[in-house]
């Protein structure tokens, strides 16, 4: 259930994410004119935040329709009939925080891991090594953003009446314990890191092929 809206929203979401990251990296590179570690870290963080914002634009509606179908057997047609277009960003307030934290953690740690690899082995990592480093970065990012993902799902459920994610956070922590905020972490770490690492590697490969350079691994 919910596979069609998620499948249709996945590619636009990833395209917006990657283009936002690369565009901001190019902008920051042109403004900072510095090779210092702090300048690189600032660029990675800002670009990661931009990628998260872009992700929410396309990803929130697709995930909402998926959750509605999975938790209440509500089709996309029924959802639009009930709530209209204005309802497609239900839960967006927490979704944007989840996406920003995830993407900032993912891109920053991936860049950091690749930089450490270069220093440790004095060579550019091959694609298989970059994929593995991306998976490690994805697992870190998935863990960091998991509580926000749980809150997002609870707010997007078909019977949910929650509109304030801080209130929902306090409610879950008190009623179900802090562990409730990490439910589903295992499946999340199995699916998300490998997918993100693959998309980043494909983006990088295409940039090098068409433009001779990439902004993903400076």
PDB file of C-alpha atoms in Angstrom:
ATOM      1  CA  UNK A   1       0.000   0.000   0.000  1.00  0.00           C
ATOM      2  CA  UNK A   2       1.180   3.507  -0.781  1.00  0.00           C
ATOM      3  CA  UNK A   3       3.835   2.376  -3.242  1.00  0.00           C
ATOM      4  CA  UNK A   4       2.534   4.443  -6.180  1.00  0.00           C
ATOM      5  CA  UNK A   5       2.607   7.926  -4.612  1.00  0.00           C
ATOM      6  CA  UNK A   6       6.009   7.192  -3.082  1.00  0.00           C
ATOM      7  CA  UNK A   7       7.377   5.858  -6.373  1.00  0.00           C
ATOM      8  CA  UNK A   8       6.078   8.838  -8.339  1.00  0.00           C
ATOM      9  CA  UNK A   9       7.484  11.305  -5.824  1.00  0.00           C
ATOM     10  CA  UNK A  10      10.859   9.644  -5.344  1.00  0.00           C
ATOM     11  CA  UNK A  11      12.609  10.765  -8.541  1.00  0.00           C
ATOM     12  CA  UNK A  12      11.499  14.442  -8.446  1.00  0.00           C
ATOM     13  CA  UNK A  13      12.478  14.555  -4.782  1.00  0.00           C
ATOM     14  CA  UNK A  14      15.978  13.179  -5.412  1.00  0.00           C
ATOM     15  CA  UNK A  15      16.487  15.409  -8.467  1.00  0.00           C
ATOM     16  CA  UNK A  16      15.543  18.532  -6.504  1.00  0.00           C
ATOM     17  CA  UNK A  17      17.703  17.438  -3.584  1.00  0.00           C
ATOM     18  CA  UNK A  18      20.830  16.862  -5.655  1.00  0.00           C
ATOM     19  CA  UNK A  19      20.430  19.989  -7.778  1.00  0.00           C
ATOM     20  CA  UNK A  20      19.865  22.133  -4.706  1.00  0.00           C
ATOM     21  CA  UNK A  21      23.003  20.733  -3.072  1.00  0.00           C
ATOM     22  CA  UNK A  22      25.187  21.159  -6.152  1.00  0.00           C
ATOM     23  CA  UNK A  23      23.865  24.658  -6.919  1.00  0.00           C
ATOM     24  CA  UNK A  24      24.509  25.925  -3.400  1.00  0.00           C
ATOM     25  CA  UNK A  25      27.955  24.283  -3.361  1.00  0.00           C
ATOM     26  CA  UNK A  26      28.858  26.123  -6.564  1.00  0.00           C
ATOM     27  CA  UNK A  27      27.537  29.379  -5.114  1.00  0.00           C
ATOM     28  CA  UNK A  28      29.458  28.932  -1.851  1.00  0.00           C
ATOM     29  CA  UNK A  29      32.629  27.960  -3.698  1.00  0.00           C
ATOM     30  CA  UNK A  30      32.428  31.166  -5.718  1.00  0.00           C
ATOM     31  CA  UNK A  31      31.847  33.303  -2.626  1.00  0.00           C
ATOM     32  CA  UNK A  32      34.275  31.863  -0.087  1.00  0.00           C
ATOM     33  CA  UNK A  33      37.393  31.439  -2.242  1.00  0.00           C
ATOM     34  CA  UNK A  34      38.973  29.418   0.537  1.00  0.00           C
ATOM     35  CA  UNK A  35      40.382  25.913   0.877  1.00  0.00           C
ATOM     36  CA  UNK A  36      40.278  25.909   4.685  1.00  0.00           C
ATOM     37  CA  UNK A  37      38.535  23.068   6.494  1.00  0.00           C
ATOM     38  CA  UNK A  38      36.108  25.473   8.172  1.00  0.00           C
ATOM     39  CA  UNK A  39      35.106  26.985   4.828  1.00  0.00           C
ATOM     40  CA  UNK A  40      34.478  23.515   3.403  1.00  0.00           C
ATOM     41  CA  UNK A  41      32.445  22.507   6.463  1.00  0.00           C
ATOM     42  CA  UNK A  42      30.341  25.661   6.192  1.00  0.00           C
ATOM     43  CA  UNK A  43      29.676  24.957   2.500  1.00  0.00           C
ATOM     44  CA  UNK A  44      28.670  21.353   3.201  1.00  0.00           C
ATOM     45  CA  UNK A  45      26.295  22.379   5.999  1.00  0.00           C
ATOM     46  CA  UNK A  46      24.610  25.190   4.052  1.00  0.00           C
ATOM     47  CA  UNK A  47      24.264  23.051   0.925  1.00  0.00           C
ATOM     48  CA  UNK A  48      22.907  20.167   3.001  1.00  0.00           C
ATOM     49  CA  UNK A  49      20.269  22.459   4.493  1.00  0.00           C
ATOM     50  CA  UNK A  50      19.279  23.607   0.992  1.00  0.00           C
ATOM     51  CA  UNK A  51      18.989  19.977  -0.108  1.00  0.00           C
ATOM     52  CA  UNK A  52      16.712  19.287   2.852  1.00  0.00           C
ATOM     53  CA  UNK A  53      14.416  22.198   2.011  1.00  0.00           C
ATOM     54  CA  UNK A  54      14.194  21.033  -1.606  1.00  0.00           C
ATOM     55  CA  UNK A  55      13.418  17.496  -0.447  1.00  0.00           C
ATOM     56  CA  UNK A  56      10.415  18.660   1.556  1.00  0.00           C
ATOM     57  CA  UNK A  57       8.857  20.416  -1.434  1.00  0.00           C
ATOM     58  CA  UNK A  58       8.474  17.195  -3.435  1.00  0.00           C
ATOM     59  CA  UNK A  59       8.795  14.576  -0.719  1.00  0.00           C
ATOM     60  CA  UNK A  60       6.191  15.740   1.808  1.00  0.00           C
ATOM     61  CA  UNK A  61       3.107  15.269  -0.444  1.00  0.00           C
ATOM     62  CA  UNK A  62       4.322  11.879  -1.699  1.00  0.00           C
ATOM     63  CA  UNK A  63       5.056  10.587   1.804  1.00  0.00           C
ATOM     64  CA  UNK A  64       1.777  11.944   3.129  1.00  0.00           C
ATOM     65  CA  UNK A  65      -0.238  10.061   0.517  1.00  0.00           C
ATOM     66  CA  UNK A  66       1.810   6.925   1.202  1.00  0.00           C
ATOM     67  CA  UNK A  67       1.181   7.111   4.963  1.00  0.00           C
ATOM     68  CA  UNK A  68      -2.525   7.829   4.412  1.00  0.00           C
ATOM     69  CA  UNK A  69      -2.816   4.727   2.230  1.00  0.00           C
ATOM     70  CA  UNK A  70      -0.882   2.556   4.685  1.00  0.00           C
ATOM     71  CA  UNK A  71      -2.579   3.639   7.927  1.00  0.00           C
ATOM     72  CA  UNK A  72      -6.124   4.405   6.855  1.00  0.00           C
ATOM     73  CA  UNK A  73      -6.525   2.807   3.430  1.00  0.00           C
ATOM     74  CA  UNK A  74      -7.179   6.305   2.031  1.00  0.00           C
ATOM     75  CA  UNK A  75      -6.544   6.635  -1.687  1.00  0.00           C
ATOM     76  CA  UNK A  76      -5.096   9.792  -3.243  1.00  0.00           C
ATOM     77  CA  UNK A  77      -8.476  10.581  -4.817  1.00  0.00           C
ATOM     78  CA  UNK A  78     -10.285  10.239  -1.490  1.00  0.00           C
ATOM     79  CA  UNK A  79      -7.670  12.363   0.252  1.00  0.00           C
ATOM     80  CA  UNK A  80      -7.988  15.236  -2.238  1.00  0.00           C
ATOM     81  CA  UNK A  81     -11.782  15.019  -2.034  1.00  0.00           C
ATOM     82  CA  UNK A  82     -11.632  15.380   1.747  1.00  0.00           C
ATOM     83  CA  UNK A  83      -8.841  17.916   2.223  1.00  0.00           C
ATOM     84  CA  UNK A  84      -8.084  19.393  -1.190  1.00  0.00           C
ATOM     85  CA  UNK A  85      -4.692  20.593  -2.386  1.00  0.00           C
ATOM     86  CA  UNK A  86      -4.105  22.573   0.816  1.00  0.00           C
ATOM     87  CA  UNK A  87      -3.895  19.319   2.746  1.00  0.00           C
ATOM     88  CA  UNK A  88      -0.934  17.832   0.881  1.00  0.00           C
ATOM     89  CA  UNK A  89       1.556  19.495   3.190  1.00  0.00           C
ATOM     90  CA  UNK A  90       0.089  18.094   6.394  1.00  0.00           C
ATOM     91  CA  UNK A  91       3.012  17.516   8.741  1.00  0.00           C
ATOM     92  CA  UNK A  92       5.310  19.769   6.711  1.00  0.00           C
ATOM     93  CA  UNK A  93       6.481  21.629   9.820  1.00  0.00           C
ATOM     94  CA  UNK A  94       8.249  18.556  11.184  1.00  0.00           C
ATOM     95  CA  UNK A  95       9.057  17.123   7.742  1.00  0.00           C
ATOM     96  CA  UNK A  96      11.258  20.097   6.900  1.00  0.00           C
ATOM     97  CA  UNK A  97      13.184  19.686  10.155  1.00  0.00           C
ATOM     98  CA  UNK A  98      13.660  15.983   9.460  1.00  0.00           C
ATOM     99  CA  UNK A  99      14.815  16.611   5.880  1.00  0.00           C
ATOM    100  CA  UNK A 100      17.184  19.437   6.811  1.00  0.00           C
ATOM    101  CA  UNK A 101      18.783  17.453   9.655  1.00  0.00           C
ATOM    102  CA  UNK A 102      19.075  14.298   7.550  1.00  0.00           C
ATOM    103  CA  UNK A 103      20.573  15.951   4.492  1.00  0.00           C
ATOM    104  CA  UNK A 104      22.941  18.166   6.433  1.00  0.00           C
ATOM    105  CA  UNK A 105      24.191  15.132   8.371  1.00  0.00           C
ATOM    106  CA  UNK A 106      24.404  12.936   5.264  1.00  0.00           C
ATOM    107  CA  UNK A 107      26.236  15.277   2.908  1.00  0.00           C
ATOM    108  CA  UNK A 108      28.525  16.682   5.596  1.00  0.00           C
ATOM    109  CA  UNK A 109      29.543  13.273   6.942  1.00  0.00           C
ATOM    110  CA  UNK A 110      29.918  11.807   3.431  1.00  0.00           C
ATOM    111  CA  UNK A 111      32.243  14.625   2.441  1.00  0.00           C
ATOM    112  CA  UNK A 112      34.096  14.249   5.734  1.00  0.00           C
ATOM    113  CA  UNK A 113      34.501  10.475   5.358  1.00  0.00           C
ATOM    114  CA  UNK A 114      35.822  10.870   1.811  1.00  0.00           C
ATOM    115  CA  UNK A 115      38.295  13.537   2.960  1.00  0.00           C
ATOM    116  CA  UNK A 116      39.511  11.241   5.750  1.00  0.00           C
ATOM    117  CA  UNK A 117      39.896   8.412   3.247  1.00  0.00           C
ATOM    118  CA  UNK A 118      42.069  10.603   1.019  1.00  0.00           C
ATOM    119  CA  UNK A 119      44.278  11.603   3.948  1.00  0.00           C
ATOM    120  CA  UNK A 120      44.562   8.043   5.248  1.00  0.00           C
ATOM    121  CA  UNK A 121      45.374   6.290   1.955  1.00  0.00           C
ATOM    122  CA  UNK A 122      46.667   9.225  -0.149  1.00  0.00           C
ATOM    123  CA  UNK A 123      44.476   8.168  -3.089  1.00  0.00           C
ATOM    124  CA  UNK A 124      41.038   9.041  -4.447  1.00  0.00           C
ATOM    125  CA  UNK A 125      38.493   6.427  -3.293  1.00  0.00           C
ATOM    126  CA  UNK A 126      37.070   4.205  -6.022  1.00  0.00           C
ATOM    127  CA  UNK A 127      33.318   4.074  -6.559  1.00  0.00           C
ATOM    128  CA  UNK A 128      32.815   1.027  -4.343  1.00  0.00           C
ATOM    129  CA  UNK A 129      34.610   2.790  -1.483  1.00  0.00           C
ATOM    130  CA  UNK A 130      32.564   5.958  -2.046  1.00  0.00           C
ATOM    131  CA  UNK A 131      29.389   3.899  -1.960  1.00  0.00           C
ATOM    132  CA  UNK A 132      30.412   2.278   1.340  1.00  0.00           C
ATOM    133  CA  UNK A 133      31.343   5.652   2.844  1.00  0.00           C
ATOM    134  CA  UNK A 134      27.999   7.016   1.666  1.00  0.00           C
ATOM    135  CA  UNK A 135      26.154   4.145   3.335  1.00  0.00           C
ATOM    136  CA  UNK A 136      27.993   4.865   6.596  1.00  0.00           C
ATOM    137  CA  UNK A 137      27.048   8.543   6.301  1.00  0.00           C
ATOM    138  CA  UNK A 138      23.465   7.561   5.528  1.00  0.00           C
ATOM    139  CA  UNK A 139      23.224   5.365   8.626  1.00  0.00           C
ATOM    140  CA  UNK A 140      24.474   8.224  10.780  1.00  0.00           C
ATOM    141  CA  UNK A 141      22.005  10.655   9.201  1.00  0.00           C
ATOM    142  CA  UNK A 142      19.117   8.171   9.439  1.00  0.00           C
ATOM    143  CA  UNK A 143      19.779   7.675  13.154  1.00  0.00           C
ATOM    144  CA  UNK A 144      20.033  11.395  13.868  1.00  0.00           C
ATOM    145  CA  UNK A 145      16.778  12.186  12.058  1.00  0.00           C
ATOM    146  CA  UNK A 146      14.792   9.107  13.145  1.00  0.00           C
ATOM    147  CA  UNK A 147      12.869  10.823  15.999  1.00  0.00           C
ATOM    148  CA  UNK A 148      11.687  13.530  13.596  1.00  0.00           C
ATOM    149  CA  UNK A 149      10.693  10.874  11.074  1.00  0.00           C
ATOM    150  CA  UNK A 150       8.572   9.128  13.713  1.00  0.00           C
ATOM    151  CA  UNK A 151       6.884  12.427  14.567  1.00  0.00           C
ATOM    152  CA  UNK A 152       6.257  13.105  10.873  1.00  0.00           C
ATOM    153  CA  UNK A 153       4.584   9.735  10.387  1.00  0.00           C
ATOM    154  CA  UNK A 154       2.394  10.155  13.472  1.00  0.00           C
ATOM    155  CA  UNK A 155       1.256  13.592  12.252  1.00  0.00           C
ATOM    156  CA  UNK A 156       0.489  12.293   8.754  1.00  0.00           C
ATOM    157  CA  UNK A 157      -1.584   9.274   9.820  1.00  0.00           C
ATOM    158  CA  UNK A 158      -5.146   9.262   8.554  1.00  0.00           C
ATOM    159  CA  UNK A 159      -6.675   9.616  12.036  1.00  0.00           C
ATOM    160  CA  UNK A 160      -4.081  12.037  13.396  1.00  0.00           C
ATOM    161  CA  UNK A 161      -5.270  15.264  14.998  1.00  0.00           C
ATOM    162  CA  UNK A 162      -1.792  16.486  15.935  1.00  0.00           C
ATOM    163  CA  UNK A 163      -0.741  19.833  14.442  1.00  0.00           C
ATOM    164  CA  UNK A 164       2.160  20.750  16.737  1.00  0.00           C
ATOM    165  CA  UNK A 165       5.157  18.441  16.596  1.00  0.00           C
ATOM    166  CA  UNK A 166       6.737  19.749  19.846  1.00  0.00           C
ATOM    167  CA  UNK A 167       3.506  18.816  21.650  1.00  0.00           C
ATOM    168  CA  UNK A 168       3.548  15.392  20.013  1.00  0.00           C
ATOM    169  CA  UNK A 169       7.210  14.981  21.006  1.00  0.00           C
ATOM    170  CA  UNK A 170       6.402  15.644  24.660  1.00  0.00           C
ATOM    171  CA  UNK A 171       3.370  13.333  24.517  1.00  0.00           C
ATOM    172  CA  UNK A 172       5.321  10.408  23.048  1.00  0.00           C
ATOM    173  CA  UNK A 173       8.231  10.874  25.430  1.00  0.00           C
ATOM    174  CA  UNK A 174       5.929  10.828  28.459  1.00  0.00           C
ATOM    175  CA  UNK A 175       3.424   8.178  27.355  1.00  0.00           C
ATOM    176  CA  UNK A 176       5.595   5.727  25.393  1.00  0.00           C
ATOM    177  CA  UNK A 177       9.135   6.590  26.445  1.00  0.00           C
ATOM    178  CA  UNK A 178      12.103   7.915  24.500  1.00  0.00           C
ATOM    179  CA  UNK A 179      12.481   4.550  22.769  1.00  0.00           C
ATOM    180  CA  UNK A 180       9.288   5.235  20.827  1.00  0.00           C
ATOM    181  CA  UNK A 181      11.135   7.976  18.946  1.00  0.00           C
ATOM    182  CA  UNK A 182      13.451   5.370  17.413  1.00  0.00           C
ATOM    183  CA  UNK A 183      10.854   2.853  16.273  1.00  0.00           C
ATOM    184  CA  UNK A 184      11.540   1.697  12.738  1.00  0.00           C
ATOM    185  CA  UNK A 185      15.213   2.660  12.892  1.00  0.00           C
ATOM    186  CA  UNK A 186      16.304  -0.780  11.644  1.00  0.00           C
ATOM    187  CA  UNK A 187      14.264  -0.751   8.417  1.00  0.00           C
ATOM    188  CA  UNK A 188      15.138   2.937   7.935  1.00  0.00           C
ATOM    189  CA  UNK A 189      18.863   2.132   8.132  1.00  0.00           C
ATOM    190  CA  UNK A 190      18.426  -0.749   5.687  1.00  0.00           C
ATOM    191  CA  UNK A 191      16.620   1.280   3.015  1.00  0.00           C
ATOM    192  CA  UNK A 192      17.592   4.951   3.189  1.00  0.00           C
ATOM    193  CA  UNK A 193      21.428   4.926   3.436  1.00  0.00           C
ATOM    194  CA  UNK A 194      22.033   2.662   0.432  1.00  0.00           C
ATOM    195  CA  UNK A 195      19.528   4.599  -1.695  1.00  0.00           C
ATOM    196  CA  UNK A 196      21.038   7.970  -0.795  1.00  0.00           C
ATOM    197  CA  UNK A 197      24.574   6.732  -1.336  1.00  0.00           C
ATOM    198  CA  UNK A 198      23.636   5.357  -4.754  1.00  0.00           C
ATOM    199  CA  UNK A 199      21.959   8.610  -5.834  1.00  0.00           C
ATOM    200  CA  UNK A 200      24.961  10.665  -4.682  1.00  0.00           C
ATOM    201  CA  UNK A 201      27.336   8.375  -6.569  1.00  0.00           C
ATOM    202  CA  UNK A 202      25.226   8.538  -9.732  1.00  0.00           C
ATOM    203  CA  UNK A 203      25.044  12.334  -9.519  1.00  0.00           C
ATOM    204  CA  UNK A 204      28.797  12.544  -9.076  1.00  0.00           C
ATOM    205  CA  UNK A 205      29.487  10.170 -11.965  1.00  0.00           C
ATOM    206  CA  UNK A 206      27.193  12.108 -14.308  1.00  0.00           C
ATOM    207  CA  UNK A 207      28.773  15.438 -13.357  1.00  0.00           C
ATOM    208  CA  UNK A 208      32.273  14.139 -14.030  1.00  0.00           C
ATOM    209  CA  UNK A 209      31.164  12.611 -17.347  1.00  0.00           C
ATOM    210  CA  UNK A 210      29.400  15.717 -18.659  1.00  0.00           C
ATOM    211  CA  UNK A 211      31.337  18.556 -16.984  1.00  0.00           C
ATOM    212  CA  UNK A 212      34.681  17.036 -16.055  1.00  0.00           C
ATOM    213  CA  UNK A 213      34.288  17.850 -12.347  1.00  0.00           C
ATOM    214  CA  UNK A 214      31.859  17.376  -9.459  1.00  0.00           C
ATOM    215  CA  UNK A 215      30.806  19.479  -6.504  1.00  0.00           C
ATOM    216  CA  UNK A 216      29.818  16.421  -4.433  1.00  0.00           C
ATOM    217  CA  UNK A 217      33.318  15.491  -3.346  1.00  0.00           C
ATOM    218  CA  UNK A 218      35.505  18.585  -3.157  1.00  0.00           C
TER     219      UNK A 218
END
